[in-house]
Protein backbone atom coordinates (compact mmCIF):
# COMPACT_ATOMS: atom_id res chain seq x y z
CA UNK A 1 0.00 0.00 0.00
CA UNK A 2 0.97 3.64 -0.24
CA UNK A 3 3.27 3.20 -3.24
CA UNK A 4 3.14 6.56 -4.94
CA UNK A 5 4.45 8.03 -8.18
CA UNK A 6 5.83 11.12 -6.45
CA UNK A 7 6.00 12.84 -3.10
CA UNK A 8 6.77 16.45 -2.15
CA UNK A 9 8.64 16.83 1.15
CA UNK A 10 10.41 19.52 3.17
CA UNK A 11 7.56 21.83 2.31
CA UNK A 12 4.80 24.02 3.71
CA UNK A 13 1.37 23.78 2.13
CA UNK A 14 -1.24 26.42 1.36
CA UNK A 15 -3.93 23.91 0.48
CA UNK A 16 -6.85 26.39 0.09
CA UNK A 17 -8.84 23.43 1.39
CA UNK A 18 -11.05 23.65 4.46
CA UNK A 19 -10.53 27.39 4.79
CA UNK A 20 -11.27 28.61 8.28
CA UNK A 21 -11.52 32.07 9.79
CA UNK A 22 -8.19 31.75 11.54
CA UNK A 23 -6.27 30.43 8.55
CA UNK A 24 -7.76 31.27 5.19
CA UNK A 25 -4.83 29.60 3.39
CA UNK A 26 -5.54 26.12 4.77
CA UNK A 27 -1.88 25.95 5.81
CA UNK A 28 0.06 22.86 6.78
CA UNK A 29 3.58 23.60 7.98
CA UNK A 30 6.13 20.84 7.37
CA UNK A 31 3.63 18.97 5.25
CA UNK A 32 3.75 16.33 2.54
CA UNK A 33 1.82 15.73 -0.67
CA UNK A 34 1.79 12.44 -2.59
CA UNK A 35 0.64 11.78 -6.15
CA UNK A 36 -0.60 8.61 -7.83
CA UNK A 37 -1.76 8.45 -11.47
CA UNK A 38 -1.81 12.23 -11.76
CA UNK A 39 -4.08 12.69 -8.74
CA UNK A 40 -3.30 13.84 -5.24
CA UNK A 41 -3.25 10.64 -3.19
CA UNK A 42 -2.26 11.96 0.22
CA UNK A 43 -1.87 15.37 1.89
CA UNK A 44 -1.15 16.29 5.50
CA UNK A 45 1.58 16.94 8.05
CA UNK A 46 4.77 14.99 7.30
CA UNK A 47 4.64 13.52 10.80
CA UNK A 48 1.33 11.86 9.94
CA UNK A 49 2.58 10.04 6.81
CA UNK A 50 1.55 6.39 6.91
CA UNK A 51 4.32 3.99 7.86
CA UNK A 52 6.04 2.20 4.99
CA UNK A 53 5.18 4.69 2.22
CA UNK A 54 7.25 4.56 -0.93
CA UNK A 55 7.47 6.93 -3.90
CA UNK A 56 9.23 6.69 -7.26
CA UNK A 57 10.27 10.34 -7.12
CA UNK A 58 10.95 12.50 -4.07
CA UNK A 59 10.81 16.26 -4.58
CA UNK A 60 12.84 18.11 -1.93
CA UNK A 61 11.11 21.50 -1.74
CA UNK A 62 13.81 23.09 0.47
CA UNK A 63 11.37 24.60 2.90
CA UNK A 64 9.35 26.46 0.27
CA UNK A 65 5.56 26.70 -0.04
CA UNK A 66 3.42 24.56 -2.30
CA UNK A 67 0.09 25.95 -3.53
CA UNK A 68 -2.43 24.59 -6.01
CA UNK A 69 -1.25 25.38 -9.54
CA UNK A 70 -2.57 28.85 -10.40
CA UNK A 71 -5.63 29.16 -12.65
CA UNK A 72 -6.06 32.08 -15.05
CA UNK A 73 -9.82 31.82 -15.64
CA UNK A 74 -10.27 34.69 -18.16
CA UNK A 75 -7.88 35.34 -21.05
CA UNK A 76 -8.04 36.26 -24.71
CA UNK A 77 -4.45 35.20 -25.26
CA UNK A 78 -4.77 33.88 -28.81
CA UNK A 79 -4.62 36.95 -31.07
CA UNK A 80 -2.23 38.61 -33.50
CA UNK A 81 -0.60 42.03 -33.42
CA UNK A 82 -0.41 44.78 -30.82
CA UNK A 83 -2.42 47.89 -29.99
CA UNK A 84 0.41 50.06 -28.69
CA UNK A 85 -0.64 52.87 -31.06
CA UNK A 86 -4.11 52.94 -29.46
CA UNK A 87 -2.49 53.05 -26.05
CA UNK A 88 -0.70 56.21 -27.19
CA UNK A 89 -4.00 57.65 -28.46
CA UNK A 90 -5.73 56.89 -25.19
CA UNK A 91 -2.94 58.64 -23.30
CA UNK A 92 -3.69 61.70 -25.46
CA UNK A 93 -7.26 61.63 -24.13
CA UNK A 94 -9.19 59.55 -26.71
CA UNK A 95 -11.45 57.08 -24.88
CA UNK A 96 -11.55 53.29 -25.37
CA UNK A 97 -15.16 53.57 -26.56
CA UNK A 98 -14.34 56.37 -29.05
CA UNK A 99 -11.59 54.23 -30.55
CA UNK A 100 -13.97 51.26 -30.77
CA UNK A 101 -16.73 53.30 -32.43
CA UNK A 102 -14.21 54.60 -35.00
CA UNK A 103 -13.50 51.02 -36.12
CA UNK A 104 -10.37 50.46 -34.03
CA UNK A 105 -10.25 48.58 -30.74
CA UNK A 106 -11.38 44.96 -30.94
CA UNK A 107 -11.86 45.28 -34.72
CA UNK A 108 -8.24 46.26 -35.29
CA UNK A 109 -7.18 43.01 -33.60
CA UNK A 110 -9.80 41.16 -35.67
CA UNK A 111 -8.13 42.44 -38.85
CA UNK A 112 -4.68 41.33 -37.65
CA UNK A 113 -5.95 37.95 -36.45
CA UNK A 114 -7.87 37.18 -39.66
CA UNK A 115 -4.70 37.94 -41.61
CA UNK A 116 -2.44 35.78 -39.46
CA UNK A 117 -1.79 32.15 -40.39
CA UNK A 118 -2.18 29.41 -37.84
CA UNK A 119 1.56 29.04 -37.28
CA UNK A 120 1.99 32.74 -36.69
CA UNK A 121 -0.94 32.79 -34.27
CA UNK A 122 0.50 29.80 -32.42
CA UNK A 123 3.93 31.44 -32.16
CA UNK A 124 2.63 34.77 -30.87
CA UNK A 125 0.30 33.08 -28.39
CA UNK A 126 2.88 30.57 -27.10
CA UNK A 127 5.09 33.41 -25.92
CA UNK A 128 2.26 34.84 -23.82
CA UNK A 129 1.32 31.42 -22.45
CA UNK A 130 4.96 30.74 -21.51
CA UNK A 131 4.99 33.90 -19.39
CA UNK A 132 1.87 32.77 -17.52
CA UNK A 133 3.25 29.28 -16.94
CA UNK A 134 6.52 30.65 -15.55
CA UNK A 135 4.45 31.98 -12.66
CA UNK A 136 3.01 28.62 -11.71
CA UNK A 137 -0.14 28.62 -13.85
CA UNK A 138 -1.40 25.09 -14.60
CA UNK A 139 -4.87 25.89 -15.98
CA UNK A 140 -5.79 28.67 -18.37
CA UNK A 141 -9.04 29.66 -20.01
CA UNK A 142 -8.71 30.98 -23.56
CA UNK A 143 -11.49 32.80 -25.41
CA UNK A 144 -11.99 33.31 -29.11
CA UNK A 145 -13.52 36.61 -30.22
CA UNK A 146 -10.94 38.11 -32.57
CA UNK A 147 -12.17 36.19 -35.63
CA UNK A 148 -15.90 36.97 -35.76
CA UNK A 149 -16.35 34.52 -38.63
CA UNK A 150 -16.60 30.75 -38.39
CA UNK A 151 -13.23 30.00 -39.96
CA UNK A 152 -11.19 32.41 -37.85
CA UNK A 153 -13.02 31.71 -34.59
CA UNK A 154 -12.36 28.00 -35.20
CA UNK A 155 -8.71 28.71 -35.95
CA UNK A 156 -8.29 30.61 -32.68
CA UNK A 157 -9.88 27.83 -30.62
CA UNK A 158 -7.89 25.21 -32.52
CA UNK A 159 -4.69 27.07 -31.63
CA UNK A 160 -5.83 27.11 -27.99
CA UNK A 161 -6.25 23.32 -28.11
CA UNK A 162 -2.80 22.95 -29.71
CA UNK A 163 -1.27 25.05 -26.94
CA UNK A 164 -2.73 22.64 -24.38
CA UNK A 165 -1.15 19.68 -26.10
CA UNK A 166 2.23 21.37 -26.47
CA UNK A 167 2.66 23.06 -23.09
CA UNK A 168 1.63 20.74 -20.21
CA UNK A 169 -1.20 23.00 -19.16
CA UNK A 170 -4.93 22.46 -18.84
CA UNK A 171 -6.74 24.71 -21.34
CA UNK A 172 -10.45 25.47 -21.19
CA UNK A 173 -11.74 27.12 -24.36
CA UNK A 174 -14.57 29.63 -24.57
CA UNK A 175 -16.37 30.69 -27.73
CA UNK A 176 -16.79 34.49 -27.71
CA UNK A 177 -18.31 35.05 -31.15
CA UNK A 178 -20.48 37.83 -29.69
CA UNK A 179 -17.45 39.99 -28.80
CA UNK A 180 -17.91 42.79 -31.36
CA UNK A 181 -19.86 43.38 -34.54
CA UNK A 182 -17.71 42.49 -37.57
CA UNK A 183 -17.53 45.20 -40.27
CA UNK A 184 -19.44 43.06 -42.79
CA UNK A 185 -22.48 43.17 -40.44
CA UNK A 186 -22.30 46.90 -39.59
CA UNK A 187 -25.83 48.11 -38.81
CA UNK A 188 -27.13 44.52 -38.69
CA UNK A 189 -26.30 43.28 -35.21
CA UNK A 190 -29.35 40.99 -35.01
CA UNK A 191 -28.32 39.30 -38.25
CA UNK A 192 -24.86 38.72 -36.83
CA UNK A 193 -26.42 37.17 -33.71
CA UNK A 194 -28.40 34.88 -36.08
CA UNK A 195 -25.07 33.83 -37.60
CA UNK A 196 -23.53 33.24 -34.17
CA UNK A 197 -26.50 31.13 -33.03
CA UNK A 198 -27.32 29.24 -36.22
CA UNK A 199 -23.95 28.73 -37.86
CA UNK A 200 -20.91 29.54 -35.75
CA UNK A 201 -21.93 28.05 -32.42
CA UNK A 202 -23.24 24.74 -33.82
CA UNK A 203 -20.15 24.33 -36.04
CA UNK A 204 -17.72 25.09 -33.24
CA UNK A 205 -19.61 22.82 -30.86
CA UNK A 206 -19.68 19.99 -33.42
CA UNK A 207 -15.90 20.31 -33.84
CA UNK A 208 -15.46 20.01 -30.06
CA UNK A 209 -13.71 23.37 -29.93
CA UNK A 210 -15.66 25.08 -27.12
CA UNK A 211 -16.02 24.23 -23.45
CA UNK A 212 -18.17 27.31 -22.73
CA UNK A 213 -19.75 30.36 -24.37
CA UNK A 214 -19.21 34.03 -23.51
CA UNK A 215 -20.47 37.39 -24.86
CA UNK A 216 -19.71 41.09 -24.44
CA UNK A 217 -22.90 42.70 -23.11
CA UNK A 218 -22.21 46.43 -23.44
CA UNK A 219 -23.14 49.60 -25.32
CA UNK A 220 -20.24 48.95 -27.71
CA UNK A 221 -20.96 45.21 -27.65
CA UNK A 222 -24.32 43.42 -27.62
CA UNK A 223 -27.63 44.16 -25.90
CA UNK A 224 -29.04 42.03 -23.09
CA UNK A 225 -31.64 40.68 -25.55
CA UNK A 226 -28.93 39.65 -28.04
CA UNK A 227 -26.85 38.17 -25.24
CA UNK A 228 -29.86 36.16 -24.02
CA UNK A 229 -30.28 34.66 -27.48
CA UNK A 230 -26.66 33.49 -27.50
CA UNK A 231 -27.08 32.04 -24.01
CA UNK A 232 -30.25 30.17 -24.94
CA UNK A 233 -28.55 28.61 -27.95
CA UNK A 234 -25.51 27.67 -25.87
CA UNK A 235 -27.68 26.05 -23.20
CA UNK A 236 -29.62 24.14 -25.87
CA UNK A 237 -26.29 22.61 -26.92
CA UNK A 238 -25.42 21.82 -23.31
CA UNK A 239 -22.65 24.41 -23.07
CA UNK A 240 -22.14 26.46 -19.90
CA UNK A 241 -22.12 30.26 -20.23
CA UNK A 242 -20.22 33.21 -18.77
CA UNK A 243 -20.38 36.93 -19.50
CA UNK A 244 -18.37 40.15 -19.88
CA UNK A 245 -20.81 42.09 -17.72
CA UNK A 246 -21.13 45.67 -16.51
CA UNK A 247 -17.56 46.62 -17.48
CA UNK A 248 -18.26 50.13 -18.85
CA UNK A 249 -21.94 50.62 -17.94
CA UNK A 250 -24.77 48.88 -16.09
CA UNK A 251 -26.93 46.97 -18.55
CA UNK A 252 -27.85 44.42 -15.88
CA UNK A 253 -25.44 41.97 -17.45
CA UNK A 254 -24.40 40.15 -14.29
CA UNK A 255 -28.04 39.56 -13.33
CA UNK A 256 -28.74 38.30 -16.85
CA UNK A 257 -25.80 35.91 -16.59
CA UNK A 258 -27.05 34.68 -13.22
CA UNK A 259 -30.55 34.08 -14.65
CA UNK A 260 -28.95 31.79 -17.22
CA UNK A 261 -27.02 29.89 -14.54
CA UNK A 262 -23.69 31.31 -15.71
CA UNK A 263 -20.47 29.90 -14.29
CA UNK A 264 -19.17 33.46 -13.93
CA UNK A 265 -19.85 37.12 -14.58
CA UNK A 266 -16.68 39.03 -15.29
CA UNK A 267 -15.48 42.67 -14.82
CA UNK A 268 -18.53 44.00 -12.83
CA UNK A 269 -17.35 47.59 -12.22
CA UNK A 270 -20.90 48.92 -12.84
CA UNK A 271 -22.88 46.02 -11.34
CA UNK A 272 -25.83 46.92 -9.10
CA UNK A 273 -26.81 45.42 -5.76
CA UNK A 274 -29.63 43.59 -7.56
CA UNK A 275 -27.05 41.93 -9.85
CA UNK A 276 -24.91 40.94 -6.87
CA UNK A 277 -27.95 39.38 -5.21
CA UNK A 278 -28.83 37.49 -8.40
CA UNK A 279 -25.28 36.13 -8.61
CA UNK A 280 -25.41 34.98 -5.01
CA UNK A 281 -28.69 33.12 -5.61
CA UNK A 282 -27.39 31.45 -8.78
CA UNK A 283 -23.94 30.55 -7.46
CA UNK A 284 -22.32 32.58 -10.23
CA UNK A 285 -18.66 33.44 -9.55
CA UNK A 286 -17.52 37.09 -9.78
CA UNK A 287 -14.35 37.31 -11.89
CA UNK A 288 -12.50 40.55 -11.11
CA UNK A 289 -10.05 41.86 -13.69
CA UNK A 290 -7.83 44.51 -12.10
CA UNK A 291 -5.58 44.69 -15.18
CA UNK A 292 -8.40 46.07 -17.36
CA UNK A 293 -9.52 48.42 -14.56
CA UNK A 294 -5.98 49.76 -14.28
CA UNK A 295 -5.15 49.97 -17.98
CA UNK A 296 -8.39 51.81 -18.86
CA UNK A 297 -7.77 54.14 -15.90
CA UNK A 298 -11.24 53.22 -14.66
CA UNK A 299 -12.27 54.90 -11.41
CA UNK A 300 -15.47 53.00 -10.66
CA UNK A 301 -14.61 50.04 -8.43
CA UNK A 302 -16.33 46.66 -8.66
CA UNK A 303 -18.71 46.17 -5.68
CA UNK A 304 -16.27 44.08 -3.63
CA UNK A 305 -17.88 44.75 -0.24
CA UNK A 306 -21.32 43.81 -1.59
CA UNK A 307 -19.94 40.65 -3.21
CA UNK A 308 -18.28 39.67 0.08
CA UNK A 309 -21.43 40.39 2.09
CA UNK A 310 -23.48 38.26 -0.31
CA UNK A 311 -20.84 35.48 -0.14
CA UNK A 312 -20.28 35.56 -3.91
CA UNK A 313 -16.92 33.83 -4.59
CA UNK A 314 -14.44 36.25 -6.18
CA UNK A 315 -11.95 34.98 -8.73
CA UNK A 316 -9.15 37.01 -10.33
CA UNK A 317 -7.73 36.75 -13.84
CA UNK A 318 -5.41 38.58 -16.22
CA UNK A 319 -7.97 39.23 -19.01
CA UNK A 320 -4.81 38.96 -21.17
CA UNK A 321 -5.80 40.85 -24.34
CA UNK A 322 -4.24 43.51 -26.58
CA UNK A 323 -6.73 46.31 -25.88
CA UNK A 324 -7.53 46.54 -22.18
CA UNK A 325 -5.05 44.28 -20.40
CA UNK A 326 -1.88 43.39 -22.30
CA UNK A 327 -0.70 41.47 -19.27
CA UNK A 328 0.68 37.99 -18.68
CA UNK A 329 1.22 38.08 -14.91
CA UNK A 330 -1.34 36.56 -12.59
CA UNK A 331 0.87 37.46 -9.62
CA UNK A 332 0.65 41.13 -10.61
CA UNK A 333 -3.15 40.77 -10.72
CA UNK A 334 -3.05 39.45 -7.15
CA UNK A 335 -1.12 42.51 -6.04
CA UNK A 336 -3.45 44.87 -7.89
CA UNK A 337 -6.54 43.15 -6.47
CA UNK A 338 -5.18 43.96 -3.01
CA UNK A 339 -3.98 47.51 -3.66
CA UNK A 340 -6.81 48.62 -5.99
CA UNK A 341 -9.78 46.48 -4.90
CA UNK A 342 -8.82 45.95 -1.22
CA UNK A 343 -8.82 42.18 -1.29
CA UNK A 344 -6.66 40.47 1.32
CA UNK A 345 -3.63 38.48 0.09
CA UNK A 346 -5.48 35.32 1.13
CA UNK A 347 -8.54 36.33 -0.90
CA UNK A 348 -6.25 37.07 -3.83
CA UNK A 349 -4.69 33.59 -3.63
CA UNK A 350 -8.14 31.98 -3.34
CA UNK A 351 -9.12 34.09 -6.36
CA UNK A 352 -6.51 32.45 -8.60
CA UNK A 353 -7.01 28.92 -7.24
CA UNK A 354 -10.19 27.86 -5.39
CA UNK A 355 -12.62 30.36 -6.93
CA UNK A 356 -10.98 30.44 -10.37
CA UNK A 357 -11.56 26.68 -10.56
CA UNK A 358 -15.26 27.21 -9.84
CA UNK A 359 -15.44 29.94 -12.51
CA UNK A 360 -14.45 27.22 -15.01
CA UNK A 361 -16.62 24.48 -13.52
CA UNK A 362 -13.46 22.67 -12.37
CA UNK A 363 -14.03 22.79 -8.61
CA UNK A 364 -13.86 18.99 -8.36
CA UNK A 365 -10.63 18.83 -10.38
CA UNK A 366 -8.38 21.73 -9.43
CA UNK A 367 -7.90 24.79 -7.24
CA UNK A 368 -7.11 23.03 -3.93
CA UNK A 369 -4.53 20.59 -2.64
CA UNK A 370 -6.87 17.79 -1.61
CA UNK A 371 -7.09 14.03 -2.17
CA UNK A 372 -8.62 13.07 -5.51
CA UNK A 373 -7.88 16.37 -7.25
CA UNK A 374 -5.42 16.73 -10.12
CA UNK A 375 -1.81 16.98 -8.94
CA UNK A 376 -1.40 20.49 -10.40
CA UNK A 377 0.95 22.31 -8.05
CA UNK A 378 3.18 25.37 -7.85
CA UNK A 379 6.24 25.65 -5.61
CA UNK A 380 7.36 29.05 -4.30
CA UNK A 381 10.51 30.23 -2.60
CA UNK A 382 8.74 32.36 -0.01
CA UNK A 383 8.43 32.43 3.78
CA UNK A 384 4.70 33.05 3.95
CA UNK A 385 1.90 32.89 1.39
CA UNK A 386 1.08 36.61 1.64
CA UNK A 387 4.35 37.26 -0.23
CA UNK A 388 2.67 36.11 -3.45
CA UNK A 389 0.41 39.18 -3.47
CA UNK A 390 2.89 41.47 -1.73
CA UNK A 391 5.79 41.64 -4.17
CA UNK A 392 5.03 42.92 -7.65
CA UNK A 393 7.34 42.31 -10.58
CA UNK A 394 9.01 39.47 -8.71
CA UNK A 395 8.57 35.81 -9.54
CA UNK A 396 9.33 33.43 -6.67
CA UNK A 397 8.02 30.36 -8.57
CA UNK A 398 10.63 27.60 -8.43
CA UNK A 399 8.55 24.63 -9.54
CA UNK A 400 5.43 23.92 -11.58
CA UNK A 401 3.92 20.46 -11.65
CA UNK A 402 1.15 19.44 -14.03
CA UNK A 403 -0.79 16.24 -13.44
CA UNK A 404 -0.36 14.95 -16.99
CA UNK A 405 3.42 15.14 -16.98
CA UNK A 406 3.88 11.70 -15.38
CA UNK A 407 5.78 12.53 -12.18
CA UNK A 408 5.90 16.30 -12.43
CA UNK A 409 8.75 18.45 -13.61
CA UNK A 410 10.26 21.55 -12.05
CA UNK A 411 9.56 24.79 -13.94
N1 LIG B 1 -13.74 43.48 -22.61
C1 LIG B 1 -12.42 43.55 -22.49
O1 LIG B 1 -11.85 44.10 -21.60
C2 LIG B 1 -11.81 42.85 -23.62
N2 LIG B 1 -12.94 42.33 -24.30
C3 LIG B 1 -14.02 42.74 -23.70
O2 LIG B 1 -15.13 42.42 -24.08
C4 LIG B 1 -11.05 43.84 -24.45
C5 LIG B 1 -10.90 43.43 -25.84
C6 LIG B 1 -10.08 44.38 -26.67
O3 LIG B 1 -10.09 45.61 -26.48
O4 LIG B 1 -9.40 43.86 -27.56
FE1 LIG C 1 -12.14 39.87 -21.32
mmCIF file of C-alpha atoms and ligand atoms in Angstrom, residues 76 83 96 106 109 146 179 216 244 247 267 292 319 321-324, ligand 1:
data_model
loop_
_atom_site.group_PDB
_atom_site.id
_atom_site.type_symbol
_atom_site.label_atom_id
_atom_site.label_comp_id
_atom_site.label_asym_id
_atom_site.label_seq_id
_atom_site.Cartn_x
_atom_site.Cartn_y
_atom_site.Cartn_z
ATOM 1 C CA UNK A 76 -8.043 36.258 -24.714
ATOM 2 C CA UNK A 83 -2.423 47.891 -29.986
ATOM 3 C CA UNK A 96 -11.549 53.294 -25.367
ATOM 4 C CA UNK A 106 -11.377 44.956 -30.943
ATOM 5 C CA UNK A 109 -7.183 43.014 -33.604
ATOM 6 C CA UNK A 146 -10.936 38.106 -32.575
ATOM 7 C CA UNK A 179 -17.455 39.990 -28.803
ATOM 8 C CA UNK A 216 -19.705 41.092 -24.436
ATOM 9 C CA UNK A 244 -18.370 40.145 -19.883
ATOM 10 C CA UNK A 247 -17.559 46.620 -17.482
ATOM 11 C CA UNK A 267 -15.482 42.670 -14.820
ATOM 12 C CA UNK A 292 -8.396 46.071 -17.356
ATOM 13 C CA UNK A 319 -7.973 39.229 -19.015
ATOM 14 C CA UNK A 321 -5.803 40.854 -24.344
ATOM 15 C CA UNK A 322 -4.240 43.510 -26.576
ATOM 16 C CA UNK A 323 -6.735 46.312 -25.880
ATOM 17 C CA UNK A 324 -7.527 46.543 -22.182
HETATM 18 N N1 LIG B 1 -13.736 43.475 -22.613
HETATM 19 C C1 LIG B 1 -12.421 43.552 -22.492
HETATM 20 O O1 LIG B 1 -11.849 44.098 -21.596
HETATM 21 C C2 LIG B 1 -11.805 42.847 -23.620
HETATM 22 N N2 LIG B 1 -12.937 42.328 -24.304
HETATM 23 C C3 LIG B 1 -14.019 42.739 -23.695
HETATM 24 O O2 LIG B 1 -15.128 42.423 -24.078
HETATM 25 C C4 LIG B 1 -11.048 43.836 -24.450
HETATM 26 C C5 LIG B 1 -10.898 43.429 -25.844
HETATM 27 C C6 LIG B 1 -10.078 44.383 -26.671
HETATM 28 O O3 LIG B 1 -10.087 45.608 -26.480
HETATM 29 O O4 LIG B 1 -9.400 43.858 -27.564
#
